[in-house]
PDB file of C-alpha atoms in Angstrom:
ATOM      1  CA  UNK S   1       0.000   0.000   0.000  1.00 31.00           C
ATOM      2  CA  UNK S   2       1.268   3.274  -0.631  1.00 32.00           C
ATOM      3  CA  UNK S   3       1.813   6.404   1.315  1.00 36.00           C
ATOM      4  CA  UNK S   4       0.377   9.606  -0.243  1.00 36.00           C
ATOM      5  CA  UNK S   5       2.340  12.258   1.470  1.00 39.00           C
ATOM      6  CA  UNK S   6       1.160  15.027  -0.850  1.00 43.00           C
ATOM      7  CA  UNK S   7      -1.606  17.166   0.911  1.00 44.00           C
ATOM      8  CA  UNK S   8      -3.100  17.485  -3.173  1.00 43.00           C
ATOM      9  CA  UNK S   9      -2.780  13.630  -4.281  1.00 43.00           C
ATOM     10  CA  UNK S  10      -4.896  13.066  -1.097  1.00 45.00           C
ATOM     11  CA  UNK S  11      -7.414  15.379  -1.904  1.00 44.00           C
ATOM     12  CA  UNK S  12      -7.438  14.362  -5.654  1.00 44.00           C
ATOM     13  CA  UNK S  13      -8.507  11.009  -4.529  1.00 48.00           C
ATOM     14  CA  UNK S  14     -10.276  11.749  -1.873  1.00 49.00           C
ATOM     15  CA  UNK S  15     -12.354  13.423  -4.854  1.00 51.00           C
ATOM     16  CA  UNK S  16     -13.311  16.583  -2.942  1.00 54.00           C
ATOM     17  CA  UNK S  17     -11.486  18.814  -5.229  1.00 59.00           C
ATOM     18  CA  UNK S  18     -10.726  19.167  -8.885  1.00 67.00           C
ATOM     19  CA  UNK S  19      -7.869  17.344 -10.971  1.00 63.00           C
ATOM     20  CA  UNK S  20      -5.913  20.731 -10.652  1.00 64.00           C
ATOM     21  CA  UNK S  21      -5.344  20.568  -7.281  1.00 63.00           C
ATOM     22  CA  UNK S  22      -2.365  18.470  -8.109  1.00 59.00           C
ATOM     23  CA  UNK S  23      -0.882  21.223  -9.689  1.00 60.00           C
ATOM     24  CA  UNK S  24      -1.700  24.435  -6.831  1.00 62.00           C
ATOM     25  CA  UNK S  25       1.300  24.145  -5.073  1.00 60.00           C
ATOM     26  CA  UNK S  26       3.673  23.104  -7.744  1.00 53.00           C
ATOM     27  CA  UNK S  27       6.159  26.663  -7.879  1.00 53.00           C
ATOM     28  CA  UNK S  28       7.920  25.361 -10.739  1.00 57.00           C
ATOM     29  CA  UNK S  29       5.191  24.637 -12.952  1.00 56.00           C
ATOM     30  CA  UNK S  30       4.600  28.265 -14.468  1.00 64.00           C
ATOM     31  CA  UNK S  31       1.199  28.199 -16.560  1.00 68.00           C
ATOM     32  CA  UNK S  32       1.405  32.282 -16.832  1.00 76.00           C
ATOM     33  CA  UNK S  33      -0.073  33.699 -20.374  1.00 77.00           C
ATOM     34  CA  UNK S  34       1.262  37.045 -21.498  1.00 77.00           C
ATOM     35  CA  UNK S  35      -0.227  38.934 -24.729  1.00 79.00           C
ATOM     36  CA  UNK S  36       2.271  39.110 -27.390  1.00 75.00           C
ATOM     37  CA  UNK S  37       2.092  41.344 -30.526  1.00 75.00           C
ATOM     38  CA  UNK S  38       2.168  39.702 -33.588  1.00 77.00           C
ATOM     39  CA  UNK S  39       2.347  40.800 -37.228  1.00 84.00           C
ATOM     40  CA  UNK S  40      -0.168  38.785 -39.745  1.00 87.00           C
ATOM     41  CA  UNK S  41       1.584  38.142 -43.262  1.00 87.00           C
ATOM     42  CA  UNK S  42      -1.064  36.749 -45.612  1.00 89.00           C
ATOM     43  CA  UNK S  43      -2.778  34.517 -42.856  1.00 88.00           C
ATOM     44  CA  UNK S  44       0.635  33.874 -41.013  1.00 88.00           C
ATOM     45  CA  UNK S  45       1.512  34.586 -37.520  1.00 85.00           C
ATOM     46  CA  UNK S  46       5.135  36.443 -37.226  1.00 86.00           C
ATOM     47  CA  UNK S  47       6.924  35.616 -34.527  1.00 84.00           C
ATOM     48  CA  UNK S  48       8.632  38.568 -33.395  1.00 85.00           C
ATOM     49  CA  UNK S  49      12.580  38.248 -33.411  1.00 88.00           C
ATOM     50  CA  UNK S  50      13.102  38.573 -29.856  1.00 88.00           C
ATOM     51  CA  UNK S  51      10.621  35.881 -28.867  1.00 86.00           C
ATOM     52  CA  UNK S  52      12.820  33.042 -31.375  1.00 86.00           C
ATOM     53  CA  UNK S  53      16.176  34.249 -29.342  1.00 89.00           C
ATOM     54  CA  UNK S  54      14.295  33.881 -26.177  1.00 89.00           C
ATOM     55  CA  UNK S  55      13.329  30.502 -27.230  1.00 87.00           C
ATOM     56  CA  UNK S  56      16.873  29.773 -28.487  1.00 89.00           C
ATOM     57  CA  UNK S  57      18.836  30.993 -25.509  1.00 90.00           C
ATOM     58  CA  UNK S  58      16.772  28.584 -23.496  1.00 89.00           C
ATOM     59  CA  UNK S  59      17.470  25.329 -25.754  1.00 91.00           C
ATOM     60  CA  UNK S  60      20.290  26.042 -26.224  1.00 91.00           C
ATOM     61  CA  UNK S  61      21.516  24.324 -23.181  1.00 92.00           C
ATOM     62  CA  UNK S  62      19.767  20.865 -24.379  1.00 94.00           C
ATOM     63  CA  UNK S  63      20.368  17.783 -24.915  1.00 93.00           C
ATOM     64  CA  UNK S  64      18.848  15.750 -27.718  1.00 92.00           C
ATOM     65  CA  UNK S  65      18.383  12.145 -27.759  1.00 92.00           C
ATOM     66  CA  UNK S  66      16.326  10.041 -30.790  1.00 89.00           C
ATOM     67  CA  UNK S  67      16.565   6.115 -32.121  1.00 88.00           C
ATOM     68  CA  UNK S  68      17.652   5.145 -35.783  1.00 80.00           C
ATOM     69  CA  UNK S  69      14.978   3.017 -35.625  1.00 77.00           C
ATOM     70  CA  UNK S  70      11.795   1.959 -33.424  1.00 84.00           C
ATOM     71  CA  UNK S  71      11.401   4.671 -30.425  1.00 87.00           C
ATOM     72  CA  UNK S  72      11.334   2.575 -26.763  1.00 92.00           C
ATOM     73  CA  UNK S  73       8.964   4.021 -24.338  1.00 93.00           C
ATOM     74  CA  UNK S  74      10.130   6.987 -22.178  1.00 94.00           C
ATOM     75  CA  UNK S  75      10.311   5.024 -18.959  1.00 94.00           C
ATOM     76  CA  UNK S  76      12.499   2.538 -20.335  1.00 95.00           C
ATOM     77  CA  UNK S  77      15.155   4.757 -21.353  1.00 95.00           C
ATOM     78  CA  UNK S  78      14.529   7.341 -18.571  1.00 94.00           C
ATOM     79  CA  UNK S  79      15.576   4.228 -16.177  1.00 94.00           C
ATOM     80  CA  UNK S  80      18.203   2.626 -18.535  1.00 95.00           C
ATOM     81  CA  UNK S  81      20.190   6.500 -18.738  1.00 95.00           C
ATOM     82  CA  UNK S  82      19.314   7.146 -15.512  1.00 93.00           C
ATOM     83  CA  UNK S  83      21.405   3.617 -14.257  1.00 93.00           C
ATOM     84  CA  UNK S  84      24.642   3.904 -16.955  1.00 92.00           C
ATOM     85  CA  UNK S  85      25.349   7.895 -16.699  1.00 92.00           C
ATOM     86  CA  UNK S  86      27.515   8.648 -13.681  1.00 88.00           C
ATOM     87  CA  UNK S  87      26.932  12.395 -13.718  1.00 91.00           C
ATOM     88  CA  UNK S  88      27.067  14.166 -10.509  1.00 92.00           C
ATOM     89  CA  UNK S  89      23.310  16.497 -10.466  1.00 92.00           C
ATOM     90  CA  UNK S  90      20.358  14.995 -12.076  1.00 92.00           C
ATOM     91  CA  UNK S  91      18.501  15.887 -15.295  1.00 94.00           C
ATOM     92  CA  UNK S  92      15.243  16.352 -16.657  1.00 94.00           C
ATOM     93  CA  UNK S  93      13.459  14.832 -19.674  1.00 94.00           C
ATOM     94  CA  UNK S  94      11.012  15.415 -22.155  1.00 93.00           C
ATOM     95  CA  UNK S  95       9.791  13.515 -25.361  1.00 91.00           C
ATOM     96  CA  UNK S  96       7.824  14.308 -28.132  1.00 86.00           C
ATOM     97  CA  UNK S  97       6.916  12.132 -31.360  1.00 80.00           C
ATOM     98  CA  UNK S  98      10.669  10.935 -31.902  1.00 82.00           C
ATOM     99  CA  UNK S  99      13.243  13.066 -29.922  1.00 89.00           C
ATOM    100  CA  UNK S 100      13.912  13.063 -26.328  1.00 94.00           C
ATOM    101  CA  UNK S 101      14.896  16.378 -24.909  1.00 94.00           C
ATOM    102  CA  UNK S 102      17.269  16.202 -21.888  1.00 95.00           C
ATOM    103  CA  UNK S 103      18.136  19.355 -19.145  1.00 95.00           C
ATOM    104  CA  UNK S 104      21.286  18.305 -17.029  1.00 94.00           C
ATOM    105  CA  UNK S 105      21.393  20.546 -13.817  1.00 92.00           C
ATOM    106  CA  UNK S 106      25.050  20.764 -14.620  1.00 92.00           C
ATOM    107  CA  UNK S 107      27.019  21.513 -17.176  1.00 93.00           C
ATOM    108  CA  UNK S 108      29.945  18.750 -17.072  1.00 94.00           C
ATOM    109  CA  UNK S 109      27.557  16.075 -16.751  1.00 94.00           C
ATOM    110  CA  UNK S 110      25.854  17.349 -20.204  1.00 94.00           C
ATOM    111  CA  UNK S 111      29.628  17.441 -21.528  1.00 93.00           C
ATOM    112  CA  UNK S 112      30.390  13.884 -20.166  1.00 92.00           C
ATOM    113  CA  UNK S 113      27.417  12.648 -21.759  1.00 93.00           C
ATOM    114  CA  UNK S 114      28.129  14.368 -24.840  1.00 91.00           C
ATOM    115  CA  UNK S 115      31.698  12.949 -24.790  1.00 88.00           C
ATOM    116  CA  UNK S 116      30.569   9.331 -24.048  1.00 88.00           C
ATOM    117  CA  UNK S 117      28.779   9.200 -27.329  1.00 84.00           C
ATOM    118  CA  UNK S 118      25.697   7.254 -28.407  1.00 87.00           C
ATOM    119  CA  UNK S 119      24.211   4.113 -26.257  1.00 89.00           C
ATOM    120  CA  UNK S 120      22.523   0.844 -26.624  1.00 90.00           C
ATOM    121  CA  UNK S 121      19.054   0.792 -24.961  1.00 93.00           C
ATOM    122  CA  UNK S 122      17.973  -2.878 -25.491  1.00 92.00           C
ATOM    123  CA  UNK S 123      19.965  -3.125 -28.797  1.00 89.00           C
ATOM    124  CA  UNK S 124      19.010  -0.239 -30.348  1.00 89.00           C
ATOM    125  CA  UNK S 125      20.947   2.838 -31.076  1.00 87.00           C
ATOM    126  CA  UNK S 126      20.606   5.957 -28.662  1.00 90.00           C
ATOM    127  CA  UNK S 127      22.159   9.122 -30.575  1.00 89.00           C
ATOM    128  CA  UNK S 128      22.631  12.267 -28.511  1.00 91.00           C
ATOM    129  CA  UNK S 129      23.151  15.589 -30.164  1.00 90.00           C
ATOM    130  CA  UNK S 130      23.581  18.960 -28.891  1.00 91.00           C
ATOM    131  CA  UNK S 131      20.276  21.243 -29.631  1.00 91.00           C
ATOM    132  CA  UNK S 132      20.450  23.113 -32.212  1.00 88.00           C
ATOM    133  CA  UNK S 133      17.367  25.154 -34.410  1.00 84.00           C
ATOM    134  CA  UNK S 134      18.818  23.388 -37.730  1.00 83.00           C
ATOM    135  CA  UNK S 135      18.121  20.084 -35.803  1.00 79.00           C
ATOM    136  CA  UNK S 136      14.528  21.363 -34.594  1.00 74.00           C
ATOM    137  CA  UNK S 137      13.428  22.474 -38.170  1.00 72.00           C
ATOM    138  CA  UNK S 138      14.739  18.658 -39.629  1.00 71.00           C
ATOM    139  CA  UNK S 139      13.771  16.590 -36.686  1.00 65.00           C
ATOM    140  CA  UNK S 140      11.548  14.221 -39.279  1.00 63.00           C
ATOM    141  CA  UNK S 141      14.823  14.192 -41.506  1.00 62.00           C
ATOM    142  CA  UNK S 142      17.423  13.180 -38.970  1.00 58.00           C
ATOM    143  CA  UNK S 143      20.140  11.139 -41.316  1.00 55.00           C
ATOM    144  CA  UNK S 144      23.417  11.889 -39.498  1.00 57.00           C
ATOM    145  CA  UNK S 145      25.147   9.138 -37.392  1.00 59.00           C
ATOM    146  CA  UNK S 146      27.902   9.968 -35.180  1.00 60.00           C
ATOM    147  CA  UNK S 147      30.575   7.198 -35.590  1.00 63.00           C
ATOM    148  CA  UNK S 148      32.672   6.495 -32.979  1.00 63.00           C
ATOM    149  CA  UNK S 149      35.696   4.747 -33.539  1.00 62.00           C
ATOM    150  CA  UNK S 150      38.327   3.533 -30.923  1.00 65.00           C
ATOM    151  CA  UNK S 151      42.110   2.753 -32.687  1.00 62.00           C
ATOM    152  CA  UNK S 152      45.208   1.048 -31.001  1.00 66.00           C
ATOM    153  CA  UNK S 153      48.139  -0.066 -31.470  1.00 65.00           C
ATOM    154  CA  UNK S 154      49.394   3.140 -33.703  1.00 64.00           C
ATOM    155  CA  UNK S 155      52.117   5.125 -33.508  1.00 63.00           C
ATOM    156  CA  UNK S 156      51.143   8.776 -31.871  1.00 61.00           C
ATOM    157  CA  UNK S 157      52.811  10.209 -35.209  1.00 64.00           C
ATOM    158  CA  UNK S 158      49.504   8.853 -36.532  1.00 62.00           C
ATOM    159  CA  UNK S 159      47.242  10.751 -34.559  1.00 64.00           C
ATOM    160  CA  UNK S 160      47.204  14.048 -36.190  1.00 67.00           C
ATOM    161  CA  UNK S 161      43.748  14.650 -37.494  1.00 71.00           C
ATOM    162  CA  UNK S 162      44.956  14.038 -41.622  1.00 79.00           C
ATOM    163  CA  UNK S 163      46.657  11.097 -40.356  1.00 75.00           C
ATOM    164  CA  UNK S 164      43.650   9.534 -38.664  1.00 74.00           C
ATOM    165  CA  UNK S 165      41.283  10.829 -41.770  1.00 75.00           C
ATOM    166  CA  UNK S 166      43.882   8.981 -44.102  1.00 79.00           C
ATOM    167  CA  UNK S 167      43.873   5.815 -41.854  1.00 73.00           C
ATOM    168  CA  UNK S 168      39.821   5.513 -41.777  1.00 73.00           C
ATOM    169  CA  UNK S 169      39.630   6.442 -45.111  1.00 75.00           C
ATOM    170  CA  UNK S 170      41.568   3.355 -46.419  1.00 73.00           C
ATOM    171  CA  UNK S 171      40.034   0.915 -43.741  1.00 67.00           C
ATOM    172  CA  UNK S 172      36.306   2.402 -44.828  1.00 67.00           C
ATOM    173  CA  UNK S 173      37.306   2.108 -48.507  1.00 62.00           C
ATOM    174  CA  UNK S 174      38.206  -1.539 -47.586  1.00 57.00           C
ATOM    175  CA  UNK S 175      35.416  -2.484 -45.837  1.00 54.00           C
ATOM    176  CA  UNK S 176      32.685  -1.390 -48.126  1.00 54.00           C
ATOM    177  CA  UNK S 177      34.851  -2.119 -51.247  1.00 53.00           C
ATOM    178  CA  UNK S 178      34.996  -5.882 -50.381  1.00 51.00           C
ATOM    179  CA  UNK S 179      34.191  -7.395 -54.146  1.00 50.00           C
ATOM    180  CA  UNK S 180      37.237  -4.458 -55.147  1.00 50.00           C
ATOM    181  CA  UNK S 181      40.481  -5.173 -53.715  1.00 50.00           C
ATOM    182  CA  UNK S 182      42.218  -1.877 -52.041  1.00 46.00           C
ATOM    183  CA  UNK S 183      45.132  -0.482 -54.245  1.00 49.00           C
ATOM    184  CA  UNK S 184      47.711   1.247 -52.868  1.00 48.00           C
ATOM    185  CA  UNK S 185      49.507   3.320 -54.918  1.00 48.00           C
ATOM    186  CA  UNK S 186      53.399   4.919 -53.925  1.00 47.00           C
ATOM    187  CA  UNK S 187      53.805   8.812 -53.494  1.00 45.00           C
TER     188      UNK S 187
END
């Protein structure tokens, strides 16, 4: 059995007061409407300039997550990031139709995360991206895969970034050229 301890869950279900009582004492829940002025182009809206920075300057600090393929359900992958990031605050998360949305109360936990790359959520790929508006506008058109690639055993002579561009370059040309044997030419 649980234990309500919220004075407005008890009174939801105690059904002597409406479904927004849940939300009354909730500070950080800000449902506050403002009139904005708006210019109407040939039946358009225009969203004044100032309002799209505003909205930019406060994305800007997001994460965002999507699948290549199939989306899993939010508390799946809530829990599974939740258990395999070590970060030191917490973060929040959002979802819409195919992109998850993530907050992190601090800033090197969004760079660890961002550094750590993509993840496996029961076998299917987990890509995380830093916000940006180009990646808002194409959201249904996402066909960029970060690649991560770990090399050893080379020579630190080889890990300028033409060097490493050369070295993936012939292994990529190898792998997908398998019925074409790789030529290497001198000079």
């Amino acid at each position: 059995m649980y234990k309500y301890t919220s004075l407005a869950l008890q009174n939801c279900f105690s059904r002597k007061s409406a479904w927004s009582a849940l939300f009354k004492n909730n500070s950080s829940l800000d449902t506050s409407l403002s009139k904005c002025a708006t210019d109407v182009v040939d039946g358009v809206a225009k969203v004044p300039q100032e309002l799209i920075d505003r909205g930019v300057s406060e994305w800007q600090d997001y994460l965002v997550g999507y699948f290549i393929d199939k989306k899993l359900p939010f508390r799946m992958v809530r829990d599974v990031l939740t258990k395999s990031w070590k970060i030191k605050g917490s973060f929040n998360m959002t979802t819409d139709d195919e992109i998850f949305y993530f907050k992190f109360q601090q800033q090197d936990d969004k760079k660890t995360i961002l550094e750590q790359g993509p993840v496996f959520i029961a076998g299917r790929l987990f890509v995380l991206k830093q916000w940006t508006q180009e990646l808002e506008m194409n959201k249904h058109k996402l066909l960029t895969l970060p690649i991560w690639v770990k090399i050893y055993g080379n020579s630190l002579r080889c890990f300028g970034t033409k060097q490493v561009l050369a070295m993936l370059q012939a292994y990529l040309v190898n792998l997908f050229s398998a019925t074409k044997p790789l030529v290497v030419g001198k000079g």
